[in-house]
């Protein structure tokens, strides 16, 4: 009986879905931004992992360079005016996701895997973005201890590890590689495998005021405590299906030369090969136009 | 042995007797031809002219049961003119949820509704080129298959009609006897033919015939979301959407009852006609609070608006259990009083 039960553990269901893991590389330029001091007018170039917005990666039937001004997955039929066709992805995931950093002021502006701790956030918005973090009364949040207490109280937690966006010094998604670019591990869970499918993705770079197009600040959990009335914000649900809706100048996408094609004949063969595809997201949207 | 025999007798049943037979007079699948599209210049002042305008522009029809194992419904067409077209269907009859509160029962809904006379119809609208059915022969859909470059087939929905439920949530259904509507923007495909599909969702249990009203309204160019709902609300009695298309059951008794329903006194009316008389509290309330005049001798009631109604108990009222809201103690007390 025990032998029979044990045999069950070896059952291979030959599922058509696979988990795809590997390394994603974004160029140093994606982590580099020039910020201007509003008082002195002095421009400073800052290279920082906090400049890298959420990275969206998907598996698609094909990538084409004739649909938009940048490589983009092939699309199904255009049905509604002004809305691109559905890219019909086979699956995908992100490196970093939007997480609510306790104050309305920060809704849709903080991703997981980008900030080490509370000081890291206060420093970034106060000293770099020049938009200090404010509480619901409009008062600047200056103390990381107050910040932590506020978060613990809001989420009813008792430790930093319960707050997803607090990554810790060793928990950031991206690290600098030997080329000076930034790389991170990615996981795309349960992607339906088709021979010849291609991996493609994009980095949502922040705007001047450090906002992101891939986040929807009208959705997510609602805070209606006392006089509060706002949403925590959440990643848009159709990023993989309609990426062109959210890609704009300054974002980075996978270039045609860097598209990864999975050539294993089926899901079993892919699992057997244990591949770890490397994805490079090096094509800057709008850069060619700017150069012209 | 006996058990075996009893088991075998079950084998000659296939449940067919529970499915209504097709009706030669009322086909279950039919074509409505080219549909009339009303203008949007109707009054919205609540006058009888306004309601008769809607009635004149509405197509009234009755669907019977479809052949066994097939979907039923009707299809019609219109040609897109570049404007936004509002498509509205109202299946018979009226529906309300009975209030079952133990005390303080709602005056509008304390009487049960007759669910056996209720039908349900849904609508789909899209370019005729995408419709897979054969009008009048077989119902279809607006689903087409898209094949990506790796040969993977994906079903794409070309139905452009997004219905909402009674709370306004899209992608839902309003439910039995309640109107369904949606907006179709023909700006992308002017001069192209669209197909309107009325799908038989459920037939009324009492006669297996689904009567409905179908109205198409041209909202003009550039109409936006909710314009269709606003158009209906502005032209419905008391903003009750059931009262936009009237007498969809094509029946005199229903027409009279629907007016009572639109006046939101259906429970008093069901109660009063159940046991008509000056002692009936519901009859008293109709006279006292709604200014109705009831002639028990003649068996008629006249509404404040002047409509004369028969005191015959309408079939739209459900079966009422007068003891439904009484506790065991109440019933015991009544029994004791009766004994004394």
PDB file of N, CA and C in Angstrom, chain B residues 210-300:
ATOM      1  N   UNK B 210     -43.105  33.070 -25.350  1.00  0.00           N
ATOM      2  CA  UNK B 210     -42.377  34.243 -24.870  1.00  0.00           C
ATOM      3  C   UNK B 210     -42.731  35.448 -25.738  1.00  0.00           C
ATOM      4  N   UNK B 211     -43.537  36.340 -25.182  1.00  0.00           N
ATOM      5  CA  UNK B 211     -43.837  37.590 -25.880  1.00  0.00           C
ATOM      6  C   UNK B 211     -42.828  38.643 -25.438  1.00  0.00           C
ATOM      7  N   UNK B 212     -42.502  39.535 -26.348  1.00  0.00           N
ATOM      8  CA  UNK B 212     -41.515  40.567 -26.016  1.00  0.00           C
ATOM      9  C   UNK B 212     -41.715  41.772 -26.920  1.00  0.00           C
ATOM     10  N   UNK B 213     -41.146  42.882 -26.509  1.00  0.00           N
ATOM     11  CA  UNK B 213     -41.112  44.083 -27.331  1.00  0.00           C
ATOM     12  C   UNK B 213     -39.663  44.408 -27.652  1.00  0.00           C
ATOM     13  N   UNK B 214     -39.395  44.816 -28.884  1.00  0.00           N
ATOM     14  CA  UNK B 214     -38.034  45.123 -29.317  1.00  0.00           C
ATOM     15  C   UNK B 214     -38.023  46.525 -29.918  1.00  0.00           C
ATOM     16  N   UNK B 215     -37.204  47.392 -29.339  1.00  0.00           N
ATOM     17  CA  UNK B 215     -37.142  48.791 -29.784  1.00  0.00           C
ATOM     18  C   UNK B 215     -35.708  49.159 -30.135  1.00  0.00           C
ATOM     19  N   UNK B 216     -35.544  49.830 -31.261  1.00  0.00           N
ATOM     20  CA  UNK B 216     -34.238  50.370 -31.649  1.00  0.00           C
ATOM     21  C   UNK B 216     -34.365  51.883 -31.744  1.00  0.00           C
ATOM     22  N   UNK B 217     -33.445  52.587 -31.090  1.00  0.00           N
ATOM     23  CA  UNK B 217     -33.499  54.052 -31.083  1.00  0.00           C
ATOM     24  C   UNK B 217     -32.171  54.605 -31.592  1.00  0.00           C
ATOM     25  N   UNK B 218     -32.264  55.541 -32.520  1.00  0.00           N
ATOM     26  CA  UNK B 218     -31.067  56.216 -33.033  1.00  0.00           C
ATOM     27  C   UNK B 218     -30.708  57.343 -32.060  1.00  0.00           C
ATOM     28  N   UNK B 219     -29.612  57.181 -31.332  1.00  0.00           N
ATOM     29  CA  UNK B 219     -29.219  58.197 -30.340  1.00  0.00           C
ATOM     30  C   UNK B 219     -28.424  59.332 -30.959  1.00  0.00           C
ATOM     31  N   UNK B 220     -28.183  59.244 -32.267  1.00  0.00           N
ATOM     32  CA  UNK B 220     -27.429  60.300 -32.928  1.00  0.00           C
ATOM     33  C   UNK B 220     -25.944  60.029 -32.889  1.00  0.00           C
ATOM     34  N   UNK B 221     -25.150  60.901 -33.508  1.00  0.00           N
ATOM     35  CA  UNK B 221     -23.701  60.678 -33.525  1.00  0.00           C
ATOM     36  C   UNK B 221     -23.072  61.037 -32.182  1.00  0.00           C
ATOM     37  N   UNK B 222     -22.020  60.335 -31.866  1.00  0.00           N
ATOM     38  CA  UNK B 222     -21.233  60.706 -30.688  1.00  0.00           C
ATOM     39  C   UNK B 222     -21.891  60.455 -29.355  1.00  0.00           C
ATOM     40  N   UNK B 223     -22.923  59.629 -29.336  1.00  0.00           N
ATOM     41  CA  UNK B 223     -23.522  59.302 -28.035  1.00  0.00           C
ATOM     42  C   UNK B 223     -22.487  58.557 -27.204  1.00  0.00           C
ATOM     43  N   UNK B 224     -22.584  58.687 -25.928  1.00  0.00           N
ATOM     44  CA  UNK B 224     -21.586  58.069 -25.056  1.00  0.00           C
ATOM     45  C   UNK B 224     -22.249  57.026 -24.179  1.00  0.00           C
ATOM     46  N   UNK B 225     -21.415  56.339 -23.428  1.00  0.00           N
ATOM     47  CA  UNK B 225     -21.933  55.320 -22.522  1.00  0.00           C
ATOM     48  C   UNK B 225     -23.003  55.904 -21.621  1.00  0.00           C
ATOM     49  N   UNK B 226     -23.999  55.129 -21.347  1.00  0.00           N
ATOM     50  CA  UNK B 226     -25.106  55.493 -20.464  1.00  0.00           C
ATOM     51  C   UNK B 226     -26.143  56.373 -21.144  1.00  0.00           C
ATOM     52  N   UNK B 227     -25.888  56.841 -22.371  1.00  0.00           N
ATOM     53  CA  UNK B 227     -26.917  57.624 -23.053  1.00  0.00           C
ATOM     54  C   UNK B 227     -28.156  56.782 -23.304  1.00  0.00           C
ATOM     55  N   UNK B 228     -27.948  55.518 -23.586  1.00  0.00           N
ATOM     56  CA  UNK B 228     -29.080  54.618 -23.834  1.00  0.00           C
ATOM     57  C   UNK B 228     -29.900  54.480 -22.543  1.00  0.00           C
ATOM     58  N   UNK B 229     -29.205  54.233 -21.452  1.00  0.00           N
ATOM     59  CA  UNK B 229     -29.894  54.103 -20.160  1.00  0.00           C
ATOM     60  C   UNK B 229     -30.630  55.397 -19.816  1.00  0.00           C
ATOM     61  N   UNK B 230     -29.987  56.514 -20.082  1.00  0.00           N
ATOM     62  CA  UNK B 230     -30.613  57.799 -19.769  1.00  0.00           C
ATOM     63  C   UNK B 230     -31.859  58.007 -20.629  1.00  0.00           C
ATOM     64  N   UNK B 231     -31.749  57.629 -21.905  1.00  0.00           N
ATOM     65  CA  UNK B 231     -32.896  57.775 -22.803  1.00  0.00           C
ATOM     66  C   UNK B 231     -34.081  56.967 -22.270  1.00  0.00           C
ATOM     67  N   UNK B 232     -33.784  55.750 -21.844  1.00  0.00           N
ATOM     68  CA  UNK B 232     -34.860  54.882 -21.331  1.00  0.00           C
ATOM     69  C   UNK B 232     -35.428  55.453 -20.032  1.00  0.00           C
ATOM     70  N   UNK B 233     -34.545  55.834 -19.128  1.00  0.00           N
ATOM     71  CA  UNK B 233     -35.008  56.336 -17.829  1.00  0.00           C
ATOM     72  C   UNK B 233     -35.855  57.589 -17.979  1.00  0.00           C
ATOM     73  N   UNK B 234     -35.447  58.465 -18.893  1.00  0.00           N
ATOM     74  CA  UNK B 234     -36.185  59.719 -19.068  1.00  0.00           C
ATOM     75  C   UNK B 234     -37.583  59.483 -19.623  1.00  0.00           C
ATOM     76  N   UNK B 235     -37.770  58.349 -20.285  1.00  0.00           N
ATOM     77  CA  UNK B 235     -39.058  58.107 -20.931  1.00  0.00           C
ATOM     78  C   UNK B 235     -39.800  56.936 -20.319  1.00  0.00           C
ATOM     79  N   UNK B 236     -39.389  56.533 -19.133  1.00  0.00           N
ATOM     80  CA  UNK B 236     -40.088  55.460 -18.420  1.00  0.00           C
ATOM     81  C   UNK B 236     -40.901  56.065 -17.297  1.00  0.00           C
ATOM     82  N   UNK B 237     -42.089  55.549 -17.109  1.00  0.00           N
ATOM     83  CA  UNK B 237     -42.935  56.068 -16.050  1.00  0.00           C
ATOM     84  C   UNK B 237     -42.248  55.901 -14.702  1.00  0.00           C
ATOM     85  N   UNK B 238     -42.084  56.987 -13.972  1.00  0.00           N
ATOM     86  CA  UNK B 238     -41.413  57.004 -12.680  1.00  0.00           C
ATOM     87  C   UNK B 238     -39.979  56.478 -12.754  1.00  0.00           C
ATOM     88  N   UNK B 239     -39.414  56.518 -13.960  1.00  0.00           N
ATOM     89  CA  UNK B 239     -38.039  56.039 -14.105  1.00  0.00           C
ATOM     90  C   UNK B 239     -37.915  54.540 -14.002  1.00  0.00           C
ATOM     91  N   UNK B 240     -39.063  53.838 -13.980  1.00  0.00           N
ATOM     92  CA  UNK B 240     -39.038  52.377 -13.898  1.00  0.00           C
ATOM     93  C   UNK B 240     -38.896  51.827 -15.309  1.00  0.00           C
ATOM     94  N   UNK B 241     -37.765  51.192 -15.588  1.00  0.00           N
ATOM     95  CA  UNK B 241     -37.477  50.773 -16.962  1.00  0.00           C
ATOM     96  C   UNK B 241     -38.467  49.750 -17.492  1.00  0.00           C
ATOM     97  N   UNK B 242     -39.115  49.027 -16.601  1.00  0.00           N
ATOM     98  CA  UNK B 242     -40.150  48.094 -17.039  1.00  0.00           C
ATOM     99  C   UNK B 242     -41.263  48.851 -17.755  1.00  0.00           C
ATOM    100  N   UNK B 243     -41.396  50.117 -17.447  1.00  0.00           N
ATOM    101  CA  UNK B 243     -42.499  50.902 -17.980  1.00  0.00           C
ATOM    102  C   UNK B 243     -42.072  51.739 -19.191  1.00  0.00           C
ATOM    103  N   UNK B 244     -41.000  51.326 -19.859  1.00  0.00           N
ATOM    104  CA  UNK B 244     -40.595  51.997 -21.108  1.00  0.00           C
ATOM    105  C   UNK B 244     -41.355  51.369 -22.275  1.00  0.00           C
ATOM    106  N   UNK B 245     -41.195  50.082 -22.469  1.00  0.00           N
ATOM    107  CA  UNK B 245     -42.012  49.356 -23.447  1.00  0.00           C
ATOM    108  C   UNK B 245     -43.186  48.768 -22.679  1.00  0.00           C
ATOM    109  N   UNK B 246     -44.387  49.136 -23.067  1.00  0.00           N
ATOM    110  CA  UNK B 246     -45.550  48.677 -22.302  1.00  0.00           C
ATOM    111  C   UNK B 246     -46.335  47.625 -23.087  1.00  0.00           C
ATOM    112  N   UNK B 247     -47.023  46.780 -22.331  1.00  0.00           N
ATOM    113  CA  UNK B 247     -47.843  45.682 -22.860  1.00  0.00           C
ATOM    114  C   UNK B 247     -47.075  44.777 -23.808  1.00  0.00           C
ATOM    115  N   UNK B 248     -45.855  44.416 -23.394  1.00  0.00           N
ATOM    116  CA  UNK B 248     -45.083  43.503 -24.229  1.00  0.00           C
ATOM    117  C   UNK B 248     -45.695  42.111 -24.279  1.00  0.00           C
ATOM    118  N   UNK B 249     -46.599  41.805 -23.317  1.00  0.00           N
ATOM    119  CA  UNK B 249     -47.239  40.491 -23.328  1.00  0.00           C
ATOM    120  C   UNK B 249     -48.412  40.453 -24.302  1.00  0.00           C
ATOM    121  N   UNK B 250     -48.759  41.632 -24.865  1.00  0.00           N
ATOM    122  CA  UNK B 250     -49.835  41.706 -25.853  1.00  0.00           C
ATOM    123  C   UNK B 250     -51.125  41.084 -25.310  1.00  0.00           C
ATOM    124  N   UNK B 251     -51.532  41.539 -24.140  1.00  0.00           N
ATOM    125  CA  UNK B 251     -52.656  40.921 -23.440  1.00  0.00           C
ATOM    126  C   UNK B 251     -53.337  42.000 -22.597  1.00  0.00           C
ATOM    127  N   UNK B 252     -54.647  42.082 -22.683  1.00  0.00           N
ATOM    128  CA  UNK B 252     -55.372  43.176 -22.010  1.00  0.00           C
ATOM    129  C   UNK B 252     -55.193  43.133 -20.500  1.00  0.00           C
ATOM    130  N   UNK B 253     -55.309  41.909 -19.955  1.00  0.00           N
ATOM    131  CA  UNK B 253     -55.169  41.787 -18.502  1.00  0.00           C
ATOM    132  C   UNK B 253     -53.778  42.237 -18.061  1.00  0.00           C
ATOM    133  N   UNK B 254     -52.758  41.835 -18.850  1.00  0.00           N
ATOM    134  CA  UNK B 254     -51.400  42.236 -18.508  1.00  0.00           C
ATOM    135  C   UNK B 254     -51.230  43.747 -18.618  1.00  0.00           C
ATOM    136  N   UNK B 255     -51.804  44.331 -19.683  1.00  0.00           N
ATOM    137  CA  UNK B 255     -51.667  45.784 -19.880  1.00  0.00           C
ATOM    138  C   UNK B 255     -52.195  46.532 -18.667  1.00  0.00           C
ATOM    139  N   UNK B 256     -53.359  46.067 -18.161  1.00  0.00           N
ATOM    140  CA  UNK B 256     -53.947  46.722 -16.985  1.00  0.00           C
ATOM    141  C   UNK B 256     -53.051  46.543 -15.769  1.00  0.00           C
ATOM    142  N   UNK B 257     -52.532  45.314 -15.606  1.00  0.00           N
ATOM    143  CA  UNK B 257     -51.711  45.066 -14.422  1.00  0.00           C
ATOM    144  C   UNK B 257     -50.375  45.812 -14.507  1.00  0.00           C
ATOM    145  N   UNK B 258     -49.827  45.915 -15.726  1.00  0.00           N
ATOM    146  CA  UNK B 258     -48.550  46.618 -15.870  1.00  0.00           C
ATOM    147  C   UNK B 258     -48.693  48.090 -15.462  1.00  0.00           C
ATOM    148  N   UNK B 259     -49.883  48.641 -15.735  1.00  0.00           N
ATOM    149  CA  UNK B 259     -50.108  50.033 -15.322  1.00  0.00           C
ATOM    150  C   UNK B 259     -50.100  50.128 -13.789  1.00  0.00           C
ATOM    151  N   UNK B 260     -50.726  49.131 -13.162  1.00  0.00           N
ATOM    152  CA  UNK B 260     -50.706  49.086 -11.696  1.00  0.00           C
ATOM    153  C   UNK B 260     -49.270  48.937 -11.192  1.00  0.00           C
ATOM    154  N   UNK B 261     -48.508  48.080 -11.865  1.00  0.00           N
ATOM    155  CA  UNK B 261     -47.105  47.865 -11.494  1.00  0.00           C
ATOM    156  C   UNK B 261     -46.308  49.160 -11.633  1.00  0.00           C
ATOM    157  N   UNK B 262     -46.570  49.884 -12.723  1.00  0.00           N
ATOM    158  CA  UNK B 262     -45.834  51.133 -12.939  1.00  0.00           C
ATOM    159  C   UNK B 262     -46.222  52.187 -11.899  1.00  0.00           C
ATOM    160  N   UNK B 263     -47.438  52.078 -11.366  1.00  0.00           N
ATOM    161  CA  UNK B 263     -47.862  52.999 -10.297  1.00  0.00           C
ATOM    162  C   UNK B 263     -47.335  52.554  -8.934  1.00  0.00           C
ATOM    163  N   UNK B 264     -46.653  51.389  -8.932  1.00  0.00           N
ATOM    164  CA  UNK B 264     -46.014  50.825  -7.733  1.00  0.00           C
ATOM    165  C   UNK B 264     -47.015  50.544  -6.621  1.00  0.00           C
ATOM    166  N   UNK B 265     -48.158  49.986  -7.011  1.00  0.00           N
ATOM    167  CA  UNK B 265     -49.150  49.570  -6.005  1.00  0.00           C
ATOM    168  C   UNK B 265     -49.593  48.134  -6.266  1.00  0.00           C
ATOM    169  N   UNK B 266     -48.705  47.341  -6.890  1.00  0.00           N
ATOM    170  CA  UNK B 266     -49.137  46.011  -7.315  1.00  0.00           C
ATOM    171  C   UNK B 266     -49.518  45.109  -6.147  1.00  0.00           C
ATOM    172  N   UNK B 267     -48.840  45.245  -5.005  1.00  0.00           N
ATOM    173  CA  UNK B 267     -49.175  44.359  -3.881  1.00  0.00           C
ATOM    174  C   UNK B 267     -50.534  44.719  -3.295  1.00  0.00           C
ATOM    175  N   UNK B 268     -50.799  46.021  -3.158  1.00  0.00           N
ATOM    176  CA  UNK B 268     -52.134  46.421  -2.666  1.00  0.00           C
ATOM    177  C   UNK B 268     -53.219  45.925  -3.622  1.00  0.00           C
ATOM    178  N   UNK B 269     -52.907  46.030  -4.922  1.00  0.00           N
ATOM    179  CA  UNK B 269     -53.902  45.627  -5.906  1.00  0.00           C
ATOM    180  C   UNK B 269     -54.133  44.108  -5.869  1.00  0.00           C
ATOM    181  N   UNK B 270     -53.058  43.335  -5.773  1.00  0.00           N
ATOM    182  CA  UNK B 270     -53.197  41.875  -5.662  1.00  0.00           C
ATOM    183  C   UNK B 270     -53.986  41.524  -4.404  1.00  0.00           C
ATOM    184  N   UNK B 271     -53.653  42.206  -3.315  1.00  0.00           N
ATOM    185  CA  UNK B 271     -54.308  41.959  -2.023  1.00  0.00           C
ATOM    186  C   UNK B 271     -55.783  42.319  -2.102  1.00  0.00           C
ATOM    187  N   UNK B 272     -56.075  43.483  -2.669  1.00  0.00           N
ATOM    188  CA  UNK B 272     -57.450  43.967  -2.733  1.00  0.00           C
ATOM    189  C   UNK B 272     -58.310  43.066  -3.608  1.00  0.00           C
ATOM    190  N   UNK B 273     -57.771  42.657  -4.747  1.00  0.00           N
ATOM    191  CA  UNK B 273     -58.569  41.822  -5.650  1.00  0.00           C
ATOM    192  C   UNK B 273     -58.669  40.389  -5.156  1.00  0.00           C
ATOM    193  N   UNK B 274     -57.806  39.993  -4.217  1.00  0.00           N
ATOM    194  CA  UNK B 274     -57.864  38.639  -3.657  1.00  0.00           C
ATOM    195  C   UNK B 274     -59.141  38.484  -2.822  1.00  0.00           C
ATOM    196  N   UNK B 275     -59.421  39.485  -2.018  1.00  0.00           N
ATOM    197  CA  UNK B 275     -60.660  39.501  -1.220  1.00  0.00           C
ATOM    198  C   UNK B 275     -61.206  40.918  -1.238  1.00  0.00           C
ATOM    199  N   UNK B 276     -61.860  41.319  -2.354  1.00  0.00           N
ATOM    200  CA  UNK B 276     -62.313  42.709  -2.480  1.00  0.00           C
ATOM    201  C   UNK B 276     -63.376  43.046  -1.428  1.00  0.00           C
ATOM    202  N   UNK B 277     -63.277  44.216  -0.893  1.00  0.00           N
ATOM    203  CA  UNK B 277     -64.275  44.658   0.084  1.00  0.00           C
ATOM    204  C   UNK B 277     -63.751  45.820   0.889  1.00  0.00           C
ATOM    205  N   UNK B 278     -64.644  46.619   1.421  1.00  0.00           N
ATOM    206  CA  UNK B 278     -64.210  47.799   2.174  1.00  0.00           C
ATOM    207  C   UNK B 278     -63.433  47.442   3.441  1.00  0.00           C
ATOM    208  N   UNK B 279     -63.583  46.183   3.902  1.00  0.00           N
ATOM    209  CA  UNK B 279     -62.845  45.772   5.097  1.00  0.00           C
ATOM    210  C   UNK B 279     -61.396  45.412   4.797  1.00  0.00           C
ATOM    211  N   UNK B 280     -61.123  45.235   3.534  1.00  0.00           N
ATOM    212  CA  UNK B 280     -59.754  44.860   3.153  1.00  0.00           C
ATOM    213  C   UNK B 280     -58.874  46.111   3.249  1.00  0.00           C
ATOM    214  N   UNK B 281     -57.858  46.023   4.088  1.00  0.00           N
ATOM    215  CA  UNK B 281     -56.990  47.175   4.336  1.00  0.00           C
ATOM    216  C   UNK B 281     -56.309  47.674   3.057  1.00  0.00           C
ATOM    217  N   UNK B 282     -55.971  46.729   2.150  1.00  0.00           N
ATOM    218  CA  UNK B 282     -55.297  47.125   0.909  1.00  0.00           C
ATOM    219  C   UNK B 282     -56.233  47.961   0.038  1.00  0.00           C
ATOM    220  N   UNK B 283     -57.501  47.555  -0.046  1.00  0.00           N
ATOM    221  CA  UNK B 283     -58.481  48.322  -0.834  1.00  0.00           C
ATOM    222  C   UNK B 283     -58.645  49.718  -0.220  1.00  0.00           C
ATOM    223  N   UNK B 284     -58.691  49.748   1.101  1.00  0.00           N
ATOM    224  CA  UNK B 284     -58.847  51.028   1.792  1.00  0.00           C
ATOM    225  C   UNK B 284     -57.664  51.956   1.476  1.00  0.00           C
ATOM    226  N   UNK B 285     -56.459  51.388   1.470  1.00  0.00           N
ATOM    227  CA  UNK B 285     -55.268  52.205   1.197  1.00  0.00           C
ATOM    228  C   UNK B 285     -55.284  52.746  -0.231  1.00  0.00           C
ATOM    229  N   UNK B 286     -55.749  51.923  -1.175  1.00  0.00           N
ATOM    230  CA  UNK B 286     -55.813  52.407  -2.561  1.00  0.00           C
ATOM    231  C   UNK B 286     -56.751  53.609  -2.665  1.00  0.00           C
ATOM    232  N   UNK B 287     -57.854  53.539  -1.941  1.00  0.00           N
ATOM    233  CA  UNK B 287     -58.813  54.650  -1.992  1.00  0.00           C
ATOM    234  C   UNK B 287     -58.296  55.848  -1.195  1.00  0.00           C
ATOM    235  N   UNK B 288     -57.759  55.529  -0.022  1.00  0.00           N
ATOM    236  CA  UNK B 288     -57.367  56.606   0.885  1.00  0.00           C
ATOM    237  C   UNK B 288     -56.067  57.282   0.470  1.00  0.00           C
ATOM    238  N   UNK B 289     -55.072  56.494   0.114  1.00  0.00           N
ATOM    239  CA  UNK B 289     -53.744  57.062  -0.152  1.00  0.00           C
ATOM    240  C   UNK B 289     -53.515  57.341  -1.637  1.00  0.00           C
ATOM    241  N   UNK B 290     -54.199  56.622  -2.509  1.00  0.00           N
ATOM    242  CA  UNK B 290     -53.936  56.785  -3.952  1.00  0.00           C
ATOM    243  C   UNK B 290     -55.107  57.411  -4.698  1.00  0.00           C
ATOM    244  N   UNK B 291     -56.148  57.750  -3.972  1.00  0.00           N
ATOM    245  CA  UNK B 291     -57.315  58.408  -4.578  1.00  0.00           C
ATOM    246  C   UNK B 291     -57.985  57.558  -5.649  1.00  0.00           C
ATOM    247  N   UNK B 292     -57.984  56.252  -5.441  1.00  0.00           N
ATOM    248  CA  UNK B 292     -58.707  55.387  -6.369  1.00  0.00           C
ATOM    249  C   UNK B 292     -60.176  55.356  -5.933  1.00  0.00           C
ATOM    250  N   UNK B 293     -61.039  55.003  -6.884  1.00  0.00           N
ATOM    251  CA  UNK B 293     -62.452  54.810  -6.567  1.00  0.00           C
ATOM    252  C   UNK B 293     -62.797  53.356  -6.864  1.00  0.00           C
ATOM    253  N   UNK B 294     -63.318  52.674  -5.847  1.00  0.00           N
ATOM    254  CA  UNK B 294     -63.621  51.257  -6.040  1.00  0.00           C
ATOM    255  C   UNK B 294     -65.133  51.040  -5.904  1.00  0.00           C
ATOM    256  N   UNK B 295     -65.698  50.438  -6.946  1.00  0.00           N
ATOM    257  CA  UNK B 295     -67.132  50.124  -6.948  1.00  0.00           C
ATOM    258  C   UNK B 295     -67.260  48.615  -6.793  1.00  0.00           C
ATOM    259  N   UNK B 296     -67.519  48.180  -5.552  1.00  0.00           N
ATOM    260  CA  UNK B 296     -67.537  46.737  -5.289  1.00  0.00           C
ATOM    261  C   UNK B 296     -68.727  46.076  -5.966  1.00  0.00           C
ATOM    262  N   UNK B 297     -69.818  46.819  -6.086  1.00  0.00           N
ATOM    263  CA  UNK B 297     -71.001  46.245  -6.738  1.00  0.00           C
ATOM    264  C   UNK B 297     -70.757  45.983  -8.202  1.00  0.00           C
ATOM    265  N   UNK B 298     -70.123  46.967  -8.866  1.00  0.00           N
ATOM    266  CA  UNK B 298     -69.854  46.808 -10.301  1.00  0.00           C
ATOM    267  C   UNK B 298     -68.602  45.974 -10.553  1.00  0.00           C
ATOM    268  N   UNK B 299     -67.825  45.783  -9.498  1.00  0.00           N
ATOM    269  CA  UNK B 299     -66.584  44.996  -9.657  1.00  0.00           C
ATOM    270  C   UNK B 299     -65.509  45.730 -10.417  1.00  0.00           C
ATOM    271  N   UNK B 300     -65.455  47.049 -10.215  1.00  0.00           N
ATOM    272  CA  UNK B 300     -64.427  47.833 -10.919  1.00  0.00           C
ATOM    273  C   UNK B 300     -63.721  48.788  -9.961  1.00  0.00           C
TER     274      UNK B 300
END
